[in-house]
JSON list of C-alpha atoms in Angstrom, two decimals:
[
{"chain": "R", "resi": 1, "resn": "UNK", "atom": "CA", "xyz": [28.56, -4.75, 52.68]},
{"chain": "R", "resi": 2, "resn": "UNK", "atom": "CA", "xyz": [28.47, -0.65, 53.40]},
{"chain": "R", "resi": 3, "resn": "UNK", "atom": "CA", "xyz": [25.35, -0.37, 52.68]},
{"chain": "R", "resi": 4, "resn": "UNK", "atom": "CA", "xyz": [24.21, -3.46, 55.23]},
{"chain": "R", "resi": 5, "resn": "UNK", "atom": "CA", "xyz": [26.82, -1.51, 57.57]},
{"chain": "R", "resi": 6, "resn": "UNK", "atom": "CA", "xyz": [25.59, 1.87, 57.29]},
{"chain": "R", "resi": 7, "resn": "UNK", "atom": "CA", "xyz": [21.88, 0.96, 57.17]},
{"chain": "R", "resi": 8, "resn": "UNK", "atom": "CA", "xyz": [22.90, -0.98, 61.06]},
{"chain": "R", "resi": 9, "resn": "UNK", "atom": "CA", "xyz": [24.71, 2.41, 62.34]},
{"chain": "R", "resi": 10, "resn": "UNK", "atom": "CA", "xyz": [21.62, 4.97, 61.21]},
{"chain": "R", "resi": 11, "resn": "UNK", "atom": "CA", "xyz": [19.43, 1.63, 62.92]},
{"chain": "R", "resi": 12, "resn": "UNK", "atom": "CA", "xyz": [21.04, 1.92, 65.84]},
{"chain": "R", "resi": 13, "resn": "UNK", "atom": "CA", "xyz": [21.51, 5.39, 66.22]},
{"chain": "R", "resi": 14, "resn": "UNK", "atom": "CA", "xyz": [17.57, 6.42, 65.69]},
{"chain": "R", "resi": 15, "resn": "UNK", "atom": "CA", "xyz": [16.50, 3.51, 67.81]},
{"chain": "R", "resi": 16, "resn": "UNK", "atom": "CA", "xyz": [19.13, 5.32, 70.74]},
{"chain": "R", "resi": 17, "resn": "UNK", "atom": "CA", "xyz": [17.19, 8.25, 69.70]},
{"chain": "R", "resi": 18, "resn": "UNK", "atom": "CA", "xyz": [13.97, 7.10, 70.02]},
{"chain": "R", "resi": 19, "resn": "UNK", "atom": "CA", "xyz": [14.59, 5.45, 73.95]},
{"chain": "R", "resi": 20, "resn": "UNK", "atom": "CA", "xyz": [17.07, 8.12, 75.50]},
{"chain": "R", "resi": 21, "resn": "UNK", "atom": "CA", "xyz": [15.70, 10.83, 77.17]},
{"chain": "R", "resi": 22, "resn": "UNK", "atom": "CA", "xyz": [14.64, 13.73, 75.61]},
{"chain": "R", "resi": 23, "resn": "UNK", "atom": "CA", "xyz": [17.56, 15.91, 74.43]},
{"chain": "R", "resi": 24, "resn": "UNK", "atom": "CA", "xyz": [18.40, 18.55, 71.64]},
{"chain": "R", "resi": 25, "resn": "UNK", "atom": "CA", "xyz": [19.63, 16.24, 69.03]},
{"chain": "R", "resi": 26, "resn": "UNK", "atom": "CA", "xyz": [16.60, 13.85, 69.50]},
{"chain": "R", "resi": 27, "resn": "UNK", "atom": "CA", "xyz": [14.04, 16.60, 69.83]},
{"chain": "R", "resi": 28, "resn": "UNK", "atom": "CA", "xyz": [15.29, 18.11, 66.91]},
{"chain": "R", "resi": 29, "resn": "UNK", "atom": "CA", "xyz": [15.39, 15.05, 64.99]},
{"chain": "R", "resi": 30, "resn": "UNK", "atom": "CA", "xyz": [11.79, 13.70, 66.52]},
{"chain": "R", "resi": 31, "resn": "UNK", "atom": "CA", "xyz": [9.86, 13.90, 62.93]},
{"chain": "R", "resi": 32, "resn": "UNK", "atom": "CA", "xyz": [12.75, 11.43, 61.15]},
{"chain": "R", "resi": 33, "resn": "UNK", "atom": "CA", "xyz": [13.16, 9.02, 64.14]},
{"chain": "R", "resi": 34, "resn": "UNK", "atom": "CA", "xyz": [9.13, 8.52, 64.45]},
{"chain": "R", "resi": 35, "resn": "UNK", "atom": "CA", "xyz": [8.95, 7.66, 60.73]},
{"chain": "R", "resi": 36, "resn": "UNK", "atom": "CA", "xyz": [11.66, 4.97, 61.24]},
{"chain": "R", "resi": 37, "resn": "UNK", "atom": "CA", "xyz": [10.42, 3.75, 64.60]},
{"chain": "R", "resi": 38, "resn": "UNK", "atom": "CA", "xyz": [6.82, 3.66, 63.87]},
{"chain": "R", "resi": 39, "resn": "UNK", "atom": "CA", "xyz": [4.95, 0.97, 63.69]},
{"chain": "R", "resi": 40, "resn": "UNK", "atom": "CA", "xyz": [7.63, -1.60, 63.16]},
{"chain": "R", "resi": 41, "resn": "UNK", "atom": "CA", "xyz": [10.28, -1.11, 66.01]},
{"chain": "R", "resi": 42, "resn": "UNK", "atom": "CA", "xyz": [8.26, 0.25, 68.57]},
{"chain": "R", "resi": 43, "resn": "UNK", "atom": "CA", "xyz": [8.95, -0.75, 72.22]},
{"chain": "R", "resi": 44, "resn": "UNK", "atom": "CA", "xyz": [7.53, -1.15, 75.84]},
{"chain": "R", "resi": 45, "resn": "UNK", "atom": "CA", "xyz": [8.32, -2.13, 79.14]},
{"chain": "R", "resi": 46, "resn": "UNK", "atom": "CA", "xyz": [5.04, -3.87, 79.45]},
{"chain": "R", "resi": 47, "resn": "UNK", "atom": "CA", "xyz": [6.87, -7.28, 79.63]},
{"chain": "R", "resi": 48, "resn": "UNK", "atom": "CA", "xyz": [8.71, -6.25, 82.63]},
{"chain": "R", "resi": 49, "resn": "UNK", "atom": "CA", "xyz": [6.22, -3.67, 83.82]},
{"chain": "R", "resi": 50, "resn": "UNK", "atom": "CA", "xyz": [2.37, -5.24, 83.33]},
{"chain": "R", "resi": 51, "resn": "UNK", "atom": "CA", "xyz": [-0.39, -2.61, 83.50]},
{"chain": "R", "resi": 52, "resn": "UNK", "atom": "CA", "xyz": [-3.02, -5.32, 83.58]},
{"chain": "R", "resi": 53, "resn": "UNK", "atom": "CA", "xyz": [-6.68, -3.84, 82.31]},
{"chain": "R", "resi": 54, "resn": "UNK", "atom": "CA", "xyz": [-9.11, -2.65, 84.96]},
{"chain": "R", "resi": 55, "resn": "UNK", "atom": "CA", "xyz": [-11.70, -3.00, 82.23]},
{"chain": "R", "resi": 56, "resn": "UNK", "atom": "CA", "xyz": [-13.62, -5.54, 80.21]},
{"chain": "R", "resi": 57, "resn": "UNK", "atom": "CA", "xyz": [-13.83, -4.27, 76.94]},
{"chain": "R", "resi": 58, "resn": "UNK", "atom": "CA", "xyz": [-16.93, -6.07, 74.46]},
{"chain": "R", "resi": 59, "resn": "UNK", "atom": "CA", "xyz": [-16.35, -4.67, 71.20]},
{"chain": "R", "resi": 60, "resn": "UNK", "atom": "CA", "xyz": [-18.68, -5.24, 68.34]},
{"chain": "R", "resi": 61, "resn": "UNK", "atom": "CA", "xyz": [-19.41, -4.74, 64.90]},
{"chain": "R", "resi": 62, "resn": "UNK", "atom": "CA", "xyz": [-22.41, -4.53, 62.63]},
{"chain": "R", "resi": 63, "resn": "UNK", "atom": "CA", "xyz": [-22.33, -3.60, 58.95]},
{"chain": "R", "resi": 64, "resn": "UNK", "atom": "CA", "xyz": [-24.19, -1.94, 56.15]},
{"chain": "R", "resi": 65, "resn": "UNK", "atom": "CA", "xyz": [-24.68, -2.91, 52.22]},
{"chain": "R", "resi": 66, "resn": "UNK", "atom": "CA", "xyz": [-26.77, -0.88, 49.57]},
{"chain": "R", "resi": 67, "resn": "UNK", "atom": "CA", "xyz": [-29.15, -3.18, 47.59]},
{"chain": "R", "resi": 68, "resn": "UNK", "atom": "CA", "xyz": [-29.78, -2.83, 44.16]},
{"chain": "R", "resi": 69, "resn": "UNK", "atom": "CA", "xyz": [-32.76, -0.96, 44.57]},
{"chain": "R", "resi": 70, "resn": "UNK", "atom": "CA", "xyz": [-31.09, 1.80, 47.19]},
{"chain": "R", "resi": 71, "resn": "UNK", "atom": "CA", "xyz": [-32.11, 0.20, 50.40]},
{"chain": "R", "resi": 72, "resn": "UNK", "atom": "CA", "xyz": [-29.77, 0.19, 52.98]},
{"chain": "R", "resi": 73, "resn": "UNK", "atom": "CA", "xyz": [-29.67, -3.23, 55.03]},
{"chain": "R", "resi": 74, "resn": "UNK", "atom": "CA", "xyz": [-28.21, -2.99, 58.21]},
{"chain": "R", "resi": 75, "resn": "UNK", "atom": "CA", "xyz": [-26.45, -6.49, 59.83]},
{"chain": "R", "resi": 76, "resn": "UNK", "atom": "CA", "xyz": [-27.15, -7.23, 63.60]},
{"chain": "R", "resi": 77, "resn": "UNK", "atom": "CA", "xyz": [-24.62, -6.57, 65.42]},
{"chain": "R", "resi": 78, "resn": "UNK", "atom": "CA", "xyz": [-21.55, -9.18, 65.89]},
{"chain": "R", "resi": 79, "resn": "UNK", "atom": "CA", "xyz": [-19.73, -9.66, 69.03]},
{"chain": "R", "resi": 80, "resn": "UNK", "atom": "CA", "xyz": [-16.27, -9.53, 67.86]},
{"chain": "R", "resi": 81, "resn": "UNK", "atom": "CA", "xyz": [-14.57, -10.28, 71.18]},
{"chain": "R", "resi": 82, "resn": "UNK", "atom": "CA", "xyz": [-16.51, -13.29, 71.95]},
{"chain": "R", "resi": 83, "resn": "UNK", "atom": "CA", "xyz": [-15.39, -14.33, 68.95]},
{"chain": "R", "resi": 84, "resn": "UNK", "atom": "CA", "xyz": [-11.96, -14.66, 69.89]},
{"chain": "R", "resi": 85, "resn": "UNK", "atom": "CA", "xyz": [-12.67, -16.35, 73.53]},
{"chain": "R", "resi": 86, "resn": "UNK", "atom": "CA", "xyz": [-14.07, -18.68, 72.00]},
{"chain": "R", "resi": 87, "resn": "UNK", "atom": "CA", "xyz": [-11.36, -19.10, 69.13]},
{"chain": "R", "resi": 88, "resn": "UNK", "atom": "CA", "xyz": [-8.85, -19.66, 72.40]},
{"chain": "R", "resi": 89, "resn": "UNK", "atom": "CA", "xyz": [-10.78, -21.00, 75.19]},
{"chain": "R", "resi": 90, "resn": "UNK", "atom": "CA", "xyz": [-9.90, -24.71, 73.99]},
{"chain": "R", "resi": 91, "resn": "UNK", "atom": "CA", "xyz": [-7.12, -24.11, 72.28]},
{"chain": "R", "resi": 92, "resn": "UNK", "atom": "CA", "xyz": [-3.80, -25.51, 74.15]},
{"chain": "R", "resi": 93, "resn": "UNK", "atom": "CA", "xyz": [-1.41, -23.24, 72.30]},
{"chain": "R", "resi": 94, "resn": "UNK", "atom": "CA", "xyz": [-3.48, -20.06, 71.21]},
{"chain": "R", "resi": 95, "resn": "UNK", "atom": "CA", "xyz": [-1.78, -17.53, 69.36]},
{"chain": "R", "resi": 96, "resn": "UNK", "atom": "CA", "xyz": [-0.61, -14.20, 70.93]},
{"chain": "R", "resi": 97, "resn": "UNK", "atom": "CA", "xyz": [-1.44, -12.58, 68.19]},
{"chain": "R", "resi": 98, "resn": "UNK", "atom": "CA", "xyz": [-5.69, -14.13, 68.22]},
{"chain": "R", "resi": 99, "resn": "UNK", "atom": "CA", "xyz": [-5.23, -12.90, 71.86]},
{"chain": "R", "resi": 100, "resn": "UNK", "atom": "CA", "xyz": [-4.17, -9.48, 71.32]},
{"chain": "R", "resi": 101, "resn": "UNK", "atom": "CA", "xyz": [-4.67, -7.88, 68.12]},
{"chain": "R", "resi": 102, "resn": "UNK", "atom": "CA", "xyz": [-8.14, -6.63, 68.04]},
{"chain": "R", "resi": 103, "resn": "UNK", "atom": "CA", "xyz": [-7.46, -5.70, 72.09]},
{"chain": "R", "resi": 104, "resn": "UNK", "atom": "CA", "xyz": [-4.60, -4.12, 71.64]},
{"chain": "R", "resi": 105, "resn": "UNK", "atom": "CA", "xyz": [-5.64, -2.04, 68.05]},
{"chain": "R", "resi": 106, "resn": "UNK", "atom": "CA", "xyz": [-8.57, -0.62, 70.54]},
{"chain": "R", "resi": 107, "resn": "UNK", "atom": "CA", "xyz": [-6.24, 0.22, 72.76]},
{"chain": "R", "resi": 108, "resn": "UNK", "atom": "CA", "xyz": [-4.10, 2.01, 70.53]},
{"chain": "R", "resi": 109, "resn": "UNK", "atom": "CA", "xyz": [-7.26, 3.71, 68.66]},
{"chain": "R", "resi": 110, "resn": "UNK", "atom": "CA", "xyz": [-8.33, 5.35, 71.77]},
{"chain": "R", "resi": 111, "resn": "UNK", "atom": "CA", "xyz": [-4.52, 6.50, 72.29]},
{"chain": "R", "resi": 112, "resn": "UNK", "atom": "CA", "xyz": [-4.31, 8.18, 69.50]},
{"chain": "R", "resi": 113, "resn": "UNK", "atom": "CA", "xyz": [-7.93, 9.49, 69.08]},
{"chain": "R", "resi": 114, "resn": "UNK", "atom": "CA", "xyz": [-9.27, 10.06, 72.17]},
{"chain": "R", "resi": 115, "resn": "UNK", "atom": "CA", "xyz": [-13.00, 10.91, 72.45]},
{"chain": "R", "resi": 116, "resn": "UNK", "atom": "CA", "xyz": [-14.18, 12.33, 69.61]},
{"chain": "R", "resi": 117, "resn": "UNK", "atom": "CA", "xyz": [-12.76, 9.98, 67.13]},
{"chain": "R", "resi": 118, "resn": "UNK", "atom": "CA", "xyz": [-11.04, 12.17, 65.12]},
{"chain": "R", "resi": 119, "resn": "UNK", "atom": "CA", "xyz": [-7.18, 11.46, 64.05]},
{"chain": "R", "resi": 120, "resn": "UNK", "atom": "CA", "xyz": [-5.10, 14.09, 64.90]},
{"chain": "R", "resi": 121, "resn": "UNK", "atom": "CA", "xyz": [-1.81, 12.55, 62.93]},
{"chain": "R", "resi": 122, "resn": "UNK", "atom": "CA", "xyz": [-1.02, 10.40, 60.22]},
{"chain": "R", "resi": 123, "resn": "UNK", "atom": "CA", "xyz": [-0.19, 7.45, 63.10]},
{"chain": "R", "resi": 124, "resn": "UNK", "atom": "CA", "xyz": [-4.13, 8.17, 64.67]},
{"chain": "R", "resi": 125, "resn": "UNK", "atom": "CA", "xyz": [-4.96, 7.16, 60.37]},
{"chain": "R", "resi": 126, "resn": "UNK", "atom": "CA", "xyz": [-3.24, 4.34, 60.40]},
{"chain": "R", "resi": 127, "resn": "UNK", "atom": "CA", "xyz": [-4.76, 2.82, 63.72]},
{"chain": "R", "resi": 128, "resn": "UNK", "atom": "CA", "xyz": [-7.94, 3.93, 62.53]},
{"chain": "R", "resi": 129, "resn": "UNK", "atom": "CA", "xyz": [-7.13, 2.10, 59.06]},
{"chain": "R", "resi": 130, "resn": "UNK", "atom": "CA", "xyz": [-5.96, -1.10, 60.99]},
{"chain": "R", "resi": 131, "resn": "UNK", "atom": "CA", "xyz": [-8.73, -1.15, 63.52]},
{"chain": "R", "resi": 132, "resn": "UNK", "atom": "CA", "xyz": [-11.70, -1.39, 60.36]},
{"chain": "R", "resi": 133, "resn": "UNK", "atom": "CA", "xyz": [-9.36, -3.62, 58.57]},
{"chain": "R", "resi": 134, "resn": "UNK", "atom": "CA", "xyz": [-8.99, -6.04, 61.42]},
{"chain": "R", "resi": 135, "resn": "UNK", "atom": "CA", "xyz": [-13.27, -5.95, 61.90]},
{"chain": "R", "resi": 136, "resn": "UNK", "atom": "CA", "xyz": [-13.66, -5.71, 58.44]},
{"chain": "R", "resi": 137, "resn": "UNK", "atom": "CA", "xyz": [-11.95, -9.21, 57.72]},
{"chain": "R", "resi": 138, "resn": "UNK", "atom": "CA", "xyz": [-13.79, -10.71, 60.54]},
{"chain": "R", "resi": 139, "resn": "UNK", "atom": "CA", "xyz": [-16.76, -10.08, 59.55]},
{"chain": "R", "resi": 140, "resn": "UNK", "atom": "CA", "xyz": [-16.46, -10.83, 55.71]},
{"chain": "R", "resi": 141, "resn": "UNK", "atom": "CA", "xyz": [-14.70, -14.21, 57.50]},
{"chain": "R", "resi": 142, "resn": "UNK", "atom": "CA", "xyz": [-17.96, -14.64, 59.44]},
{"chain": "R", "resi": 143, "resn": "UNK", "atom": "CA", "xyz": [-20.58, -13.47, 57.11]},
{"chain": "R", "resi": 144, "resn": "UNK", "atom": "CA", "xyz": [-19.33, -13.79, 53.36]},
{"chain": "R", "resi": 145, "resn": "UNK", "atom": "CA", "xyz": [-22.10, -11.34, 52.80]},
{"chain": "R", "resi": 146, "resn": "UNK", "atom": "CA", "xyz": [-20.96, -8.03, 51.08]},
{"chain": "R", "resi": 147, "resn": "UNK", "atom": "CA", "xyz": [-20.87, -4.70, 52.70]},
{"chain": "R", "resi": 148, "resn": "UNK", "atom": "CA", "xyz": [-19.89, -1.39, 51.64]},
{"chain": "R", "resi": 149, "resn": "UNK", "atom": "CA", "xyz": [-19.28, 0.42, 55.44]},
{"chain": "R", "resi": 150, "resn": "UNK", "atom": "CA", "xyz": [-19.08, -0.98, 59.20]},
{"chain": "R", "resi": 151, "resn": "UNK", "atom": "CA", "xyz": [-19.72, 0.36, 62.61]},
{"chain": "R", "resi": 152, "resn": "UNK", "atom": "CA", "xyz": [-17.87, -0.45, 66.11]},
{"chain": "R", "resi": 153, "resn": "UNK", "atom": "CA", "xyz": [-19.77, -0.54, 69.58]},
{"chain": "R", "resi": 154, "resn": "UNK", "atom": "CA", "xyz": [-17.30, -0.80, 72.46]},
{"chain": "R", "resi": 155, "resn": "UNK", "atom": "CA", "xyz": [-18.94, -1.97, 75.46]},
{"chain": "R", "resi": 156, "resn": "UNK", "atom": "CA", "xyz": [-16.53, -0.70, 78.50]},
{"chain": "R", "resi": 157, "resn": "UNK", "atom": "CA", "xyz": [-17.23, -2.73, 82.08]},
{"chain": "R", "resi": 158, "resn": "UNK", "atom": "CA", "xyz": [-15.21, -2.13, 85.32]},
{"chain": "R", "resi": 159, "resn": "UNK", "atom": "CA", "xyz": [-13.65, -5.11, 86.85]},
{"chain": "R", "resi": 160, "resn": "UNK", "atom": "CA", "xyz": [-15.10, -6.21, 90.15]},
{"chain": "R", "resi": 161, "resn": "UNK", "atom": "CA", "xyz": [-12.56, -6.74, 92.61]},
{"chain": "R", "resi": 162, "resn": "UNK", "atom": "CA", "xyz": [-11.51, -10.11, 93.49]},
{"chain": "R", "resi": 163, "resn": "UNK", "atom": "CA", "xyz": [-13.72, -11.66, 95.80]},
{"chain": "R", "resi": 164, "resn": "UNK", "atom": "CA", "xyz": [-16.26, -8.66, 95.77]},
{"chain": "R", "resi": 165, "resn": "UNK", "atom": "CA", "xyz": [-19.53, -9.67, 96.80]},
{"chain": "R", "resi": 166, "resn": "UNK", "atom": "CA", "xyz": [-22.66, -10.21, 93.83]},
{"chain": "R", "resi": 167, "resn": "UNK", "atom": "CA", "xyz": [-23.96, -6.70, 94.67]},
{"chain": "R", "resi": 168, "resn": "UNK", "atom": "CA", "xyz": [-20.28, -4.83, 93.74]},
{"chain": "R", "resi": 169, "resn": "UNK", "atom": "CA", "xyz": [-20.36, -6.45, 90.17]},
{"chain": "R", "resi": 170, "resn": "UNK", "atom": "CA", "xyz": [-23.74, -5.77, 89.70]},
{"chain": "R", "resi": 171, "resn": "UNK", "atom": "CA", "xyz": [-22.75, -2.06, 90.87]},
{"chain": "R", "resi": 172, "resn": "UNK", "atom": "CA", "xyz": [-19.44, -2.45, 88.40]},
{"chain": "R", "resi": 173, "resn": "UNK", "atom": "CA", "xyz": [-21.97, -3.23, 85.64]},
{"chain": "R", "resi": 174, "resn": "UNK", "atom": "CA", "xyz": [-24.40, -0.55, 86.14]},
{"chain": "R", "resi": 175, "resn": "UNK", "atom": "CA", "xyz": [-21.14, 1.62, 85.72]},
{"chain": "R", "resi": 176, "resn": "UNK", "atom": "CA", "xyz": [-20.51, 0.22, 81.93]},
{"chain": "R", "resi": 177, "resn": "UNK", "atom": "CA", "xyz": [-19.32, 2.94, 78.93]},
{"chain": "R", "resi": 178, "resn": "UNK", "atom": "CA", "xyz": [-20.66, 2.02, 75.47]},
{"chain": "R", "resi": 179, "resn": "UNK", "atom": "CA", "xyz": [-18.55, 3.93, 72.37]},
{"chain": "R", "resi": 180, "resn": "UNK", "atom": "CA", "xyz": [-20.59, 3.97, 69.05]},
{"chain": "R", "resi": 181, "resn": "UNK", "atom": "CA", "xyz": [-17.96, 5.17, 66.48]},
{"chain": "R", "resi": 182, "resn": "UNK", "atom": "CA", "xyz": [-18.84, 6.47, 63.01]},
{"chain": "R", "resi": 183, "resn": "UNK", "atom": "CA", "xyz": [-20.11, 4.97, 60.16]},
{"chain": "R", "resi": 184, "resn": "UNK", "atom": "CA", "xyz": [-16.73, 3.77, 58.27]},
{"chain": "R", "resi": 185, "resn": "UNK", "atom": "CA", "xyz": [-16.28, 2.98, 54.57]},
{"chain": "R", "resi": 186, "resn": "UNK", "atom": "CA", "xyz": [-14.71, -0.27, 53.67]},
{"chain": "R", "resi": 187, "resn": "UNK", "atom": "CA", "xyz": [-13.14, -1.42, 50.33]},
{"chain": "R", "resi": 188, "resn": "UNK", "atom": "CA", "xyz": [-15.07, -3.88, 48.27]},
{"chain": "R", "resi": 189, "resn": "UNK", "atom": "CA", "xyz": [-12.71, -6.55, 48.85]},
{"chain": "R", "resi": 190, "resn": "UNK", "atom": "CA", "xyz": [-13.51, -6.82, 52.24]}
]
C-alpha cells in the first residue's frame, strides 16, 4: 500500500512538473521528469486546440533483400498511406489508431529530426526506431517477402483552399516536397 502510495505522489508530482511553467525546480529536474513522461504520459491540447494539416502527406516505402548470389533486389515502391484509406474508407468504426499512427510517427520524426535526418537525442532514436518498425510490419504484412533494409519517400502536397478553382490545385501540386530518407536496416523478423 506505500509503495502504490508513494509511486501516485512522485506520479503526480513529475507530471505537475512536466505541465507547469518553466521554473527552477522543474528546470533543474528536466532530465528525470522527461524519462518518466516520455513516451507514455505525454500530453496535448490538440483535442481542445486542433492544428488541422495544411498538407497532404503520401508516404511510401520500398525495400531491399540480398540474394544468395550478392544481388541486391530492390521492391517497387509501396504506397503506405493509401494503404490505410483504403483500410478505413468503408469501415463504419475505423480505429484511431489505423488513422493516426503512421501520420502521426511522421509527424513526430520530422519533430525530432528535422532535415537532415539525423537524431539528435535518444527520443529522435526512438521515433526513428518506431517509424521503420511501423513500415517495416506493413510491408512484411503486404509482401511476406524477406528484406534485410527499407527506404521512406514522403511525398509533401499543399492543400488547395476550399473552393479554389482547378488551376490553384494544379499550382498547389506543382509546389509538392518529396523526402527520400536513408537506407535503414531492419531485423530479420520483420
Amino acid at each position: 500500500m506505500a509503495l502504490c502510495l508513494a509511486t501516485a505522489l512522485v506520479h503526480i508530482g513529475l507530471v505537475f512538473l512536466h505541465v507547469a511553467p518553466s521554473n527552477t525546480v522543474s528546470q533543474r529536474f528536466n532530465a528525470q521528469v522527461d524519462a518518466w513522461i516520455y513516451p507514455l504520459f505525454e500530453q496535448n491540447w490538440r483535442l481542445f486546440a486542433p492544428d488541422p494539416d495544411s498538407v497532404n502527406r503520401r508516404i511510401s516505402a520500398r525495400t531491399a533483400h540480398t540474394a544468395p548470389d550478392g544481388s541486391v533486389q530492390v521492391s517497387d515502391w509501396t504506397d503506405l498511406t493509401a494503404v490505410d484509406s483504403s483500410a478505413i474508407e468503408h469501415n463504419a468504426f475505423p480505429s484511431h489508431t489505423s488513422q493516426n499512427m503512421l501520420r502521426r510517427s511522421w509527424t513526430s520524426y520530422v519533430e525530432l529530426h528535422g532535415g537532415d535526418d539525423v537524431p539528435r537525442s535518444d527520443r529522435a532514436v526512438m521515433m526513428q526506431r518506431y517509424l521503420r518498425n511501423i513500415a517495416a510490419d506493413r510491408m512484411a504484412e503486404r509482401d511476406g517477402k524477406p528484406f534485410e533494409n527499407i527506404q521512406l519517400r514522403v511525398v509533401t502536397l499543399p492543400v488547395a483552399a476550399p473552393g479554389s478553382a482547378d488551376r490553384d490545385r494544379r499550382a498547389a501540386a506543382k509546389d509538392a516536397e518529396t523526402r527520400l530518407l536513408p537506407w535503414w536496416k531492419v531485423a530479420s523478423d520483420a
